[in-house]
Coordinates of C-alpha atoms in Angstrom, one line a residue:
Chain A
M1246 CA 92.7 85.0 101.4
Y1247 CA 91.0 87.6 103.7
M1248 CA 92.5 90.1 106.1
Y1249 CA 90.8 92.4 108.6
L1250 CA 91.9 96.0 108.6
P1251 CA 92.0 97.5 112.1
I1252 CA 91.4 101.2 111.0
A1253 CA 89.2 100.7 108.0
L1254 CA 87.1 98.2 110.1
T1255 CA 86.5 95.9 107.1
S1256 CA 87.9 92.7 105.7
V1257 CA 89.5 92.6 102.2
N1258 CA 90.9 89.9 99.9
Y1259 CA 94.6 90.6 100.3
L1260 CA 95.5 89.1 96.9
V1261 CA 93.2 91.5 95.2
V1262 CA 94.6 94.5 97.1
M1263 CA 98.2 93.3 96.4
G1264 CA 97.3 93.1 92.7
L1265 CA 96.0 96.7 92.9
G1266 CA 99.3 97.7 94.5
L1267 CA 101.3 95.9 91.8
A1268 CA 99.4 97.6 89.0
V1269 CA 99.6 101.1 90.4
G1270 CA 103.2 100.6 91.4
L1271 CA 104.0 99.6 87.8
L1272 CA 102.5 102.9 86.6
S1273 CA 104.5 104.7 89.2
G1274 CA 107.8 103.2 88.1
L1275 CA 106.9 103.7 84.4
F1276 CA 105.6 107.3 84.5
G1277 CA 106.7 108.8 87.8
V1278 CA 103.2 109.4 89.0
G1279 CA 102.1 108.4 92.5
G1280 CA 98.9 106.9 91.1
G1281 CA 96.6 108.3 93.8
F1282 CA 94.1 109.4 91.2
L1283 CA 93.7 105.7 90.3
M1284 CA 94.3 104.0 93.6
T1285 CA 91.9 105.9 95.8
P1286 CA 88.8 105.1 93.7
L1287 CA 90.0 101.4 93.3
L1288 CA 90.3 101.1 97.1
M1289 CA 86.8 102.5 97.5
M1290 CA 85.5 99.9 95.1
V1291 CA 86.8 97.1 97.4
G1292 CA 85.0 98.6 100.3
I1293 CA 87.5 100.9 102.0
P1294 CA 85.9 104.2 103.3
P1295 CA 87.0 107.2 101.2
T1296 CA 89.0 109.1 103.9
I1297 CA 91.0 105.9 104.8
A1298 CA 91.5 105.0 101.1
A1299 CA 93.1 108.5 100.4
A1300 CA 95.3 108.6 103.5
T1301 CA 96.5 105.0 103.3
D1302 CA 97.3 105.4 99.6
A1303 CA 99.7 108.2 100.5
N1304 CA 101.4 105.7 102.9
Q1305 CA 101.9 103.1 100.3
I1306 CA 103.1 105.7 97.7
V1307 CA 106.0 106.3 100.2
A1308 CA 107.1 102.7 99.6
A1309 CA 106.5 102.7 95.9
S1310 CA 108.2 106.0 95.3
A1311 CA 111.2 105.1 97.6
S1312 CA 111.6 101.9 95.6
G1313 CA 111.2 103.7 92.2
T1314 CA 113.5 106.6 93.3
I1315 CA 116.3 104.3 94.3
S1316 CA 116.2 102.4 91.0
H1317 CA 116.0 105.5 88.9
W1318 CA 118.8 107.0 91.0
R1319 CA 121.0 104.0 90.1
L1320 CA 120.2 104.7 86.4
G1321 CA 121.2 108.3 86.9
N1322 CA 117.6 109.5 86.3
V1323 CA 117.1 111.7 89.4
D1324 CA 117.8 115.4 89.2
F1325 CA 118.1 116.1 93.0
K1326 CA 118.7 119.8 92.5
M1327 CA 115.6 120.3 90.4
G1328 CA 113.6 118.0 92.6
L1329 CA 114.6 120.0 95.7
Y1330 CA 113.4 123.4 94.2
L1331 CA 110.1 121.8 93.0
L1332 CA 109.7 120.3 96.5
I1333 CA 110.2 123.6 98.3
G1334 CA 107.7 125.2 95.9
G1335 CA 105.3 122.2 96.3
F1336 CA 105.3 122.4 100.1
A1337 CA 104.6 126.2 100.0
G1338 CA 101.9 125.7 97.4
G1339 CA 100.3 122.8 99.3
A1340 CA 100.1 124.9 102.5
G1341 CA 98.6 127.8 100.4
G1342 CA 96.2 125.6 98.6
V1343 CA 94.8 124.3 101.9
Q1344 CA 94.0 127.9 102.9
V1345 CA 92.4 128.6 99.4
I1346 CA 90.2 125.5 99.8
K1347 CA 89.1 126.7 103.3
L1348 CA 88.1 130.1 101.8
L1349 CA 86.3 128.4 98.9
R1350 CA 84.4 126.1 101.3
A1351 CA 83.4 129.1 103.4
T1352 CA 81.9 130.8 100.3
G1353 CA 80.0 127.6 99.3
G1354 CA 79.9 125.7 96.0
A1355 CA 83.6 124.7 96.4
D1356 CA 83.0 121.1 95.6
F1357 CA 81.6 121.9 92.2
L1358 CA 84.7 124.1 91.4
I1359 CA 87.1 121.4 92.7
K1360 CA 85.5 118.7 90.6
M1361 CA 85.5 120.9 87.5
T1362 CA 89.1 121.9 88.1
Y1363 CA 90.0 118.2 88.3
V1364 CA 88.2 117.3 85.1
V1365 CA 89.5 120.3 83.1
M1366 CA 93.1 119.8 84.4
L1367 CA 93.1 116.0 83.7
G1368 CA 91.4 116.4 80.4
G1369 CA 93.6 119.3 79.3
V1370 CA 96.9 117.7 80.3
G1371 CA 95.9 114.3 78.9
S1372 CA 94.8 115.7 75.5
F1373 CA 97.8 118.0 75.2
M1374 CA 100.3 115.2 76.0
F1375 CA 98.5 112.8 73.7
V1376 CA 98.5 115.1 70.7
E1377 CA 102.1 116.3 71.3
S1378 CA 103.5 112.8 71.7
L1379 CA 101.6 111.6 68.6
N1380 CA 103.1 114.4 66.5
A1381 CA 106.5 113.7 67.9
M1382 CA 106.2 110.0 67.1
R1383 CA 105.0 110.9 63.5
K1384 CA 108.0 113.2 63.0
T1385 CA 110.4 110.6 64.2
K1386 CA 108.8 108.0 61.8
K1387 CA 109.0 110.5 58.9
A1388 CA 112.6 111.4 59.7
S1389 CA 113.7 107.7 59.9
A1390 CA 111.7 107.0 56.6
T1391 CA 113.7 109.7 54.8
S1392 CA 116.9 108.4 56.4
A1393 CA 117.5 111.9 57.7
P1394 CA 118.9 112.2 61.2
A1395 CA 116.1 113.1 63.7
A1396 CA 116.4 116.7 64.8
A1397 CA 117.0 117.1 68.5
P1398 CA 114.3 119.1 70.2
K1399 CA 115.5 122.7 70.3
E1400 CA 115.7 124.2 73.7
K1401 CA 113.9 127.6 73.8
K1402 CA 116.3 130.3 74.5
G1403 CA 115.5 133.9 75.5
G1404 CA 112.1 135.3 76.5
F1405 CA 110.7 135.9 79.9
F1406 CA 112.2 132.8 81.7
A1407 CA 115.8 133.6 80.4
A1408 CA 115.5 137.2 81.7
L1409 CA 114.8 136.0 85.3
P1410 CA 117.6 136.2 87.9
M1411 CA 119.3 133.2 89.7
Q1412 CA 120.0 131.4 86.4
T1413 CA 121.2 127.8 87.3
Y1414 CA 122.4 124.9 85.2
F1415 CA 120.7 121.6 86.1
E1416 CA 123.3 119.1 85.1
K1417 CA 121.2 115.9 85.2
S1418 CA 118.5 117.4 83.1
G1419 CA 120.9 119.4 80.9
V1420 CA 118.8 122.6 81.1
T1421 CA 119.4 126.1 82.4
H1422 CA 116.6 127.9 84.3
S1423 CA 116.2 130.5 86.9
A1424 CA 115.8 128.8 90.3
L1425 CA 112.6 130.9 90.5
V1426 CA 111.0 128.9 87.7
P1427 CA 110.9 125.4 89.4
L1428 CA 110.0 127.2 92.7
F1429 CA 107.1 128.9 91.0
L1430 CA 105.9 125.8 89.1
G1431 CA 106.3 123.7 92.2
T1432 CA 104.1 126.2 94.1
F1433 CA 101.5 126.2 91.2
V1434 CA 101.2 122.4 91.2
G1435 CA 101.2 122.4 95.0
V1436 CA 98.2 124.8 95.1
L1437 CA 96.3 122.8 92.5
A1438 CA 97.1 119.4 94.1
A1439 CA 95.9 120.7 97.5
I1440 CA 92.7 122.1 96.0
M1441 CA 92.0 118.8 94.2
G1442 CA 93.1 116.6 97.1
V1443 CA 95.6 114.6 95.0
G1444 CA 99.4 114.2 95.0
G1445 CA 99.8 116.1 91.8
G1446 CA 102.2 113.7 90.0
F1447 CA 100.1 113.8 86.8
L1448 CA 100.4 117.6 86.8
M1449 CA 104.1 117.7 87.8
V1450 CA 105.2 115.3 85.1
P1451 CA 103.8 117.4 82.2
V1452 CA 105.2 120.6 83.9
M1453 CA 108.7 119.1 83.9
I1454 CA 108.4 117.8 80.4
Y1455 CA 106.9 120.9 78.7
M1456 CA 107.8 123.8 80.8
L1457 CA 111.1 122.8 82.3
R1458 CA 112.1 120.9 79.2
M1459 CA 113.6 118.0 81.1
P1460 CA 114.3 114.6 79.3
M1461 CA 111.4 112.1 79.9
H1462 CA 113.5 109.5 81.9
V1463 CA 114.9 112.2 84.2
V1464 CA 111.4 113.5 84.7
V1465 CA 110.2 110.1 85.9
G1466 CA 113.0 109.7 88.5
T1467 CA 112.8 113.3 89.7
S1468 CA 109.0 113.2 90.0
L1469 CA 109.3 110.1 92.2
F1470 CA 111.9 111.7 94.4
Q1471 CA 109.5 114.7 94.9
I1472 CA 106.5 112.5 95.5
L1473 CA 108.4 110.5 98.1
F1474 CA 108.7 113.5 100.3
T1475 CA 105.2 114.9 99.7
C1476 CA 103.7 111.5 100.7
I1477 CA 105.8 111.2 103.8
E1478 CA 104.4 114.5 105.0
V1479 CA 100.8 113.6 104.0
T1480 CA 101.1 110.2 105.7
Y1481 CA 102.3 111.6 109.0
L1482 CA 99.7 114.4 109.0
Q1483 CA 96.8 112.1 108.1
A1484 CA 97.9 109.6 110.8
Y1485 CA 98.4 112.3 113.4
S1486 CA 95.4 114.6 112.8
N1487 CA 92.7 112.3 111.3
H1488 CA 93.7 108.7 112.4
T1489 CA 92.9 107.6 108.9
V1490 CA 96.0 105.7 107.9
D1491 CA 95.4 101.9 107.9
F1492 CA 98.9 100.5 108.5
I1493 CA 97.9 96.9 107.5
L1494 CA 96.2 98.0 104.3
A1495 CA 99.3 100.0 103.4
I1496 CA 101.6 97.0 104.0
I1497 CA 99.4 94.8 101.7
L1498 CA 99.4 97.5 99.0
L1499 CA 103.1 98.2 99.3
V1500 CA 104.0 94.5 98.9
G1501 CA 102.5 94.8 95.5
S1502 CA 103.5 98.4 94.7
V1503 CA 107.3 98.2 95.5
F1504 CA 107.7 95.2 93.1
G1505 CA 105.4 97.0 90.6
A1506 CA 107.6 100.1 90.7
Q1507 CA 110.8 98.0 90.0
I1508 CA 109.1 96.3 87.1
G1509 CA 107.9 99.6 85.8
T1510 CA 111.4 101.1 85.9
V1511 CA 112.8 98.1 83.9
L1512 CA 109.9 98.4 81.4
G1513 CA 110.3 102.1 81.1
R1514 CA 113.9 101.7 80.0
K1515 CA 112.7 99.6 77.0
L1516 CA 110.2 102.3 75.9
H1517 CA 111.0 105.5 74.1
G1518 CA 110.1 108.8 75.8
D1519 CA 107.3 109.6 73.4
Q1520 CA 105.8 106.1 73.9
L1521 CA 105.9 106.7 77.7
K1522 CA 104.2 110.0 77.2
I1523 CA 101.4 108.7 75.0
L1524 CA 100.7 105.8 77.3
L1525 CA 100.5 108.2 80.3
S1526 CA 98.2 110.5 78.3
I1527 CA 95.9 107.6 77.4
I1528 CA 95.6 106.6 81.1
V1529 CA 95.0 110.2 82.2
L1530 CA 92.3 110.6 79.5
A1531 CA 90.6 107.2 80.5
V1532 CA 90.5 108.5 84.1
T1533 CA 89.0 111.8 82.8
V1534 CA 86.3 109.9 80.9
K1535 CA 85.5 107.8 84.0
I1536 CA 85.1 110.9 86.2
V1537 CA 82.9 112.6 83.6
L1538 CA 80.7 109.5 83.3
E1539 CA 80.4 109.4 87.1
L1540 CA 79.4 113.0 87.2
V1541 CA 76.7 112.8 84.6
M1542 CA 75.2 109.4 85.5
E1543 CA 72.9 109.1 88.5
P1544 CA 74.6 107.1 91.2
S1545 CA 72.8 103.8 92.1
I1546 CA 72.8 104.9 95.8
L1547 CA 72.5 108.7 96.5
L1548 CA 74.3 108.5 99.9
S1549 CA 78.0 108.0 100.7
Y1550 CA 80.5 108.4 103.5
A1551 CA 82.3 111.7 103.7
G1552 CA 85.7 112.1 101.9
G1553 CA 87.1 110.9 98.6
H1554 CA 87.1 112.8 95.3
Chain B
M387 CA 35.6 50.7 155.2
K388 CA 39.0 49.5 154.1
R389 CA 37.5 48.9 150.6
A390 CA 36.1 52.4 150.5
I391 CA 39.5 53.9 151.4
M392 CA 41.2 51.8 148.7
N393 CA 38.6 52.9 146.2
S394 CA 39.1 56.5 147.1
T395 CA 42.9 56.1 146.9
R396 CA 42.6 54.6 143.4
F397 CA 40.2 57.4 142.4
F398 CA 42.7 60.1 143.6
M399 CA 45.6 58.3 141.9
S400 CA 43.7 58.0 138.7
M401 CA 42.7 61.6 138.9
A402 CA 46.4 62.6 139.5
L403 CA 47.5 60.5 136.5
V404 CA 44.8 62.1 134.3
L405 CA 45.8 65.6 135.5
F406 CA 49.5 64.8 135.0
G407 CA 48.7 63.5 131.6
L408 CA 46.8 66.7 130.7
A409 CA 49.6 68.8 132.1
T410 CA 52.1 66.9 129.9
V411 CA 50.0 67.4 126.8
S412 CA 49.6 71.1 127.4
V413 CA 53.3 71.8 127.9
P414 CA 54.0 72.7 124.3
A415 CA 51.4 75.5 124.4
A416 CA 52.8 77.0 127.6
Q417 CA 56.5 76.3 126.8
A418 CA 58.6 79.3 127.9
L419 CA 60.4 81.3 125.2
T420 CA 64.1 81.0 125.4
C421 CA 67.0 82.4 123.3
S422 CA 70.6 81.6 123.0
V423 CA 73.2 82.5 120.3
T424 CA 76.3 80.6 119.4
P425 CA 79.0 82.0 119.4
D426 CA 78.0 84.9 121.6
N427 CA 81.6 86.3 121.6
I428 CA 83.1 87.1 118.2
P429 CA 86.8 88.0 118.4
I430 CA 88.2 90.2 115.6
T431 CA 91.6 89.0 114.5
F432 CA 93.5 89.5 111.3
T433 CA 91.7 86.5 109.7
Y434 CA 88.2 87.7 110.7
H435 CA 85.8 87.8 107.8
G436 CA 82.4 87.8 109.7
A437 CA 81.0 84.8 111.5
Q438 CA 78.2 82.2 111.2
L439 CA 75.7 82.6 114.1
A440 CA 73.2 80.0 115.2
I441 CA 70.3 81.4 117.2
T442 CA 68.3 78.7 119.0
G443 CA 65.7 78.3 121.7
Q444 CA 62.4 76.9 122.8
S445 CA 59.0 78.2 122.1
A446 CA 55.3 77.2 122.0
S447 CA 54.6 75.3 118.8
T448 CA 51.8 77.5 117.6
D449 CA 53.4 80.9 118.1
D450 CA 55.0 82.8 115.3
L451 CA 58.5 84.1 116.0
I452 CA 60.5 87.2 115.0
V453 CA 64.2 87.4 115.7
T454 CA 66.1 90.7 115.4
I455 CA 69.8 91.5 115.9
T456 CA 70.3 95.2 116.6
S457 CA 72.8 97.7 118.1
E458 CA 72.1 100.7 120.3
P459 CA 70.7 103.5 118.1
V460 CA 73.3 106.1 117.0
D461 CA 73.3 109.3 114.9
T462 CA 74.9 108.7 111.5
A463 CA 76.0 111.5 109.2
L464 CA 76.2 110.8 105.4
R465 CA 76.9 112.9 102.4
N466 CA 74.1 113.0 99.8
Y467 CA 74.3 113.3 96.0
E468 CA 72.3 116.0 94.3
K469 CA 72.1 117.1 90.7
V470 CA 74.0 120.4 90.3
G471 CA 73.3 122.8 87.4
G472 CA 70.9 120.2 86.0
L473 CA 73.8 118.3 84.6
V474 CA 76.2 116.7 87.1
W475 CA 75.7 114.5 90.2
M476 CA 77.8 115.6 93.2
K477 CA 78.0 115.2 96.9
K478 CA 76.2 118.4 97.8
G479 CA 75.1 118.3 101.4
S480 CA 75.0 116.1 104.4
L481 CA 72.2 114.3 106.1
E482 CA 72.0 113.1 109.7
F483 CA 70.1 109.8 110.4
K484 CA 69.1 110.0 114.1
D485 CA 68.4 107.0 116.3
A486 CA 69.4 104.5 113.6
P487 CA 70.8 101.2 114.7
R488 CA 74.2 100.3 113.1
V489 CA 72.9 96.8 112.4
Y490 CA 69.4 95.6 111.8
L491 CA 69.1 91.9 110.9
L492 CA 65.6 90.4 111.1
S493 CA 64.4 86.8 110.6
S494 CA 60.9 85.4 111.1
T495 CA 58.8 82.3 110.8
A496 CA 56.5 83.9 108.1
D497 CA 55.9 87.1 106.2
L498 CA 55.8 90.0 108.8
S499 CA 52.5 91.3 107.4
R500 CA 50.9 87.9 108.2
I501 CA 52.3 87.8 111.7
L502 CA 51.5 91.3 113.0
D503 CA 49.6 94.3 111.7
A504 CA 51.3 97.6 110.9
A505 CA 50.5 99.2 114.3
E506 CA 52.0 96.3 116.3
L507 CA 55.1 96.1 114.0
N508 CA 55.6 99.9 114.5
Q509 CA 55.1 99.7 118.2
N510 CA 57.7 96.8 118.5
L511 CA 60.1 98.3 116.0
L512 CA 59.9 95.3 113.8
G513 CA 60.7 95.5 110.1
F514 CA 62.0 98.2 107.8
E515 CA 58.7 100.1 107.6
A516 CA 58.8 100.4 111.4
L517 CA 62.3 101.8 111.2
R518 CA 61.1 104.4 108.6
G519 CA 58.8 105.8 111.2
H520 CA 61.5 105.7 113.9
I521 CA 64.6 107.1 112.3
R522 CA 64.6 110.9 112.0
I523 CA 66.4 112.4 109.1
E524 CA 67.7 116.0 109.2
D525 CA 69.6 118.1 106.7
G526 CA 72.7 120.1 107.4
K527 CA 70.6 122.9 108.9
G528 CA 68.7 120.6 111.2
N529 CA 65.5 120.7 109.1
P530 CA 63.5 117.4 108.5
A531 CA 64.6 115.9 105.2
D532 CA 62.5 114.3 102.5
G533 CA 61.3 110.8 103.2
K534 CA 62.9 109.5 100.0
W535 CA 66.2 109.6 101.9
F536 CA 65.1 106.7 104.1
D537 CA 64.9 104.5 101.0
E538 CA 68.4 105.6 100.0
Y539 CA 69.6 104.9 103.6
L540 CA 68.1 101.4 103.4
K541 CA 69.9 100.7 100.1
F542 CA 73.1 102.0 101.5
K543 CA 72.9 99.8 104.6
K544 CA 71.8 96.7 102.6
E545 CA 74.8 97.2 100.3
E546 CA 77.0 97.1 103.5
N547 CA 75.2 93.9 104.5
V548 CA 74.3 95.4 107.9
Y549 CA 70.5 95.7 107.3
D550 CA 68.6 92.6 106.1
M551 CA 65.2 90.9 106.5
R552 CA 64.7 87.2 105.9
E553 CA 61.0 86.4 106.3
G554 CA 60.4 82.6 106.7
A555 CA 64.0 81.8 107.6
I556 CA 63.3 80.5 111.1
V557 CA 63.2 76.7 111.2
R558 CA 61.1 74.9 113.8
Q559 CA 61.6 71.4 115.1
H560 CA 59.4 69.2 117.3
G561 CA 61.4 66.6 119.2
E562 CA 62.1 65.0 122.5
N563 CA 63.4 68.4 123.8
G564 CA 60.0 70.0 123.1
N565 CA 59.4 72.6 120.4
T566 CA 62.6 74.3 119.3
Y567 CA 63.5 76.9 116.7
T568 CA 66.7 77.7 115.0
V569 CA 67.9 80.4 112.6
D570 CA 71.4 80.7 111.0
V571 CA 72.6 84.3 110.5
A572 CA 75.7 85.3 108.5
W573 CA 77.2 88.0 110.7
P574 CA 78.6 90.7 108.5
Y575 CA 82.3 91.7 108.9
Q576 CA 81.2 95.3 108.1
A577 CA 79.5 95.5 111.5
P578 CA 81.8 97.5 113.8
P579 CA 83.0 96.1 117.2
G580 CA 80.4 96.5 119.9
I581 CA 77.7 94.8 121.9
Y582 CA 74.6 93.7 119.9
T583 CA 71.3 92.4 121.2
V584 CA 69.4 89.4 119.9
N585 CA 65.7 89.8 120.6
V586 CA 63.0 87.1 120.0
V587 CA 59.3 87.9 120.2
A588 CA 56.6 85.2 120.2
V589 CA 53.3 86.3 118.6
R590 CA 50.0 84.7 119.2
N591 CA 46.7 85.9 117.7
G592 CA 48.3 89.0 116.3
K593 CA 49.8 90.1 119.7
V594 CA 53.3 89.9 121.1
V595 CA 52.9 87.5 124.0
E596 CA 56.5 86.8 125.1
R597 CA 60.0 88.0 124.7
A598 CA 63.5 86.7 125.2
S599 CA 67.0 88.1 124.4
A600 CA 70.7 87.4 124.4
N601 CA 73.8 89.5 123.7
I602 CA 76.6 89.1 121.2
E603 CA 80.0 90.9 121.8
V604 CA 82.1 91.7 118.8
K605 CA 85.6 92.7 120.0
S606 CA 89.0 93.4 118.5
T607 CA 91.7 91.3 120.0
G608 CA 95.5 90.9 119.9
M609 CA 97.4 93.0 117.3
V610 CA 94.1 94.3 115.7
A611 CA 93.1 95.8 119.0
A612 CA 96.7 97.1 119.7
L613 CA 96.9 98.8 116.3
S614 CA 93.4 100.4 116.6
K615 CA 94.4 101.7 120.0
M616 CA 97.8 103.0 119.0
A617 CA 96.3 104.8 115.9
V618 CA 94.3 107.0 118.3
D619 CA 96.3 107.1 121.6
Q620 CA 99.8 107.4 120.0
A621 CA 98.9 108.9 116.7
G622 CA 102.3 110.6 116.2
L623 CA 104.3 107.4 116.9
Y624 CA 101.8 105.5 114.7
G625 CA 102.4 107.9 111.8
I626 CA 106.2 107.7 112.2
M627 CA 106.0 103.9 112.2
A628 CA 103.8 103.9 109.1
V629 CA 106.4 106.1 107.3
I630 CA 109.5 104.1 108.4
V631 CA 108.0 100.7 107.5
A632 CA 107.0 102.0 104.0
L633 CA 110.5 103.5 103.5
L634 CA 112.2 100.3 104.6
A635 CA 110.0 98.2 102.4
G636 CA 110.6 100.4 99.4
L637 CA 114.4 100.6 99.9
G638 CA 114.6 96.9 100.9
V639 CA 112.9 95.8 97.7
G640 CA 115.2 98.1 95.7
A641 CA 118.2 96.4 97.3
I642 CA 116.8 92.9 96.6
F643 CA 116.4 93.8 92.9
K644 CA 120.0 95.0 92.8
K645 CA 121.3 91.9 94.6
G646 CA 119.3 89.7 92.3
G647 CA 121.4 91.1 89.5
G648 CA 118.3 92.8 88.0
S649 CA 118.4 94.3 84.6
H650 CA 120.1 97.4 85.6

């Protein structure tokens, strides 16, 4: 039941860890998020040091997102073109974000800003998605009650985005945008993700839904495709620079998460886009409440190892 | 004359017997303190989840005993939580705990305060209060930090199971092998690999009168050792291996689901 981890230098119940992998992999397949914002604190709860929890989580997300990407690709849910633009922007933003955080740390008080950004972003995104999905579900219900055909969401035409150069049609998503839009949004999420020390899936998904106006199922597949590459980069850099990737812990986690991602994909097909959005928003809001409680309640022990959120 | 010689021989033999008898009776009081630990070598393999140690030895029957297991002192840096803006708790600064053993497990025959006075305990570094006086705590700027942080440090280490005190846990036995003592210690898996020292002190009339010690080696072996080494010595290769295995696992399971005729 127990397995010793050579880098974390601790012993864990591998069934519990596999279960965590399965649960977070399920969310990954369902919503297209990496799940780092859930997995890292869960790993810390089972005794993994924070820096190793965060780095190893990126390694297992490689497996879960590869598994999820391939099954979504088979379903035709991956917009590779859009994913590539977002990825380029994300890499640039991530590199920029790291510099921003260095500057902030040098000025002092950065941790407070990071934590507040995290809470505001999570809370804001979660609340917006929750209200928006609830309204959409009510409208659908009303429309079906009056037997009128549900109106398809109108794509916003014109305005600033339409005036931008390099207009491109994204076939899988069925939308037309300037290539600069996903590049800019990818950079924006990359900067925020680097500042907050998270993968950014929970930010990228709403950006794709509400700003790029992509269909929910394509959003999930494309987000996983993008997360796959981001986490490959993070895993390698963490292993090379900080020696914080526990290969054995990652294997135990990924045994659970790759199956979870497959089950999540199957479940996701049975749910409506608005149902998926409202479920994700509830999880994001629950995590926000947990973080706020942790912030305002005095910790039982006032010391901790470095790292973690 | 012959009779006189025989009488004196008997006298000397009797005296020798009496002296031998006295010597035998006084052995327990002068019995040398010994210490051995089983196992004294703990291999860390994938199935390692700590170990059960038995510390045994001989001692004088009337002496009190204190057994400690400690490591070489090290400097440990930890982040400390502070209230920011009067509202939220955050990791604000860092504290350095200097000359602090990684592991400190103590067992004794009775309450420490009944065995030795505070000055003796401090001098011999026995008990948490003695550690309080020994470990220096400095903030990020190298200034001495508030003493309350030692209490937090103790809580932190106890939570990790690497600091513990079990007063009255040592069991004594009086048998054919003389006076022996034994104490069972649950060795925490959280203790990092290294060499640890088991120290036993015998206390008589409020003074430490004898000492004995033994070593325990905790060492990674096989694949655990190989992976730990590779993660540091060949970090690039280790990173590539971690990525490839994760990719293959993800793609492999994807293929299995497809072969299994899955739902898509």
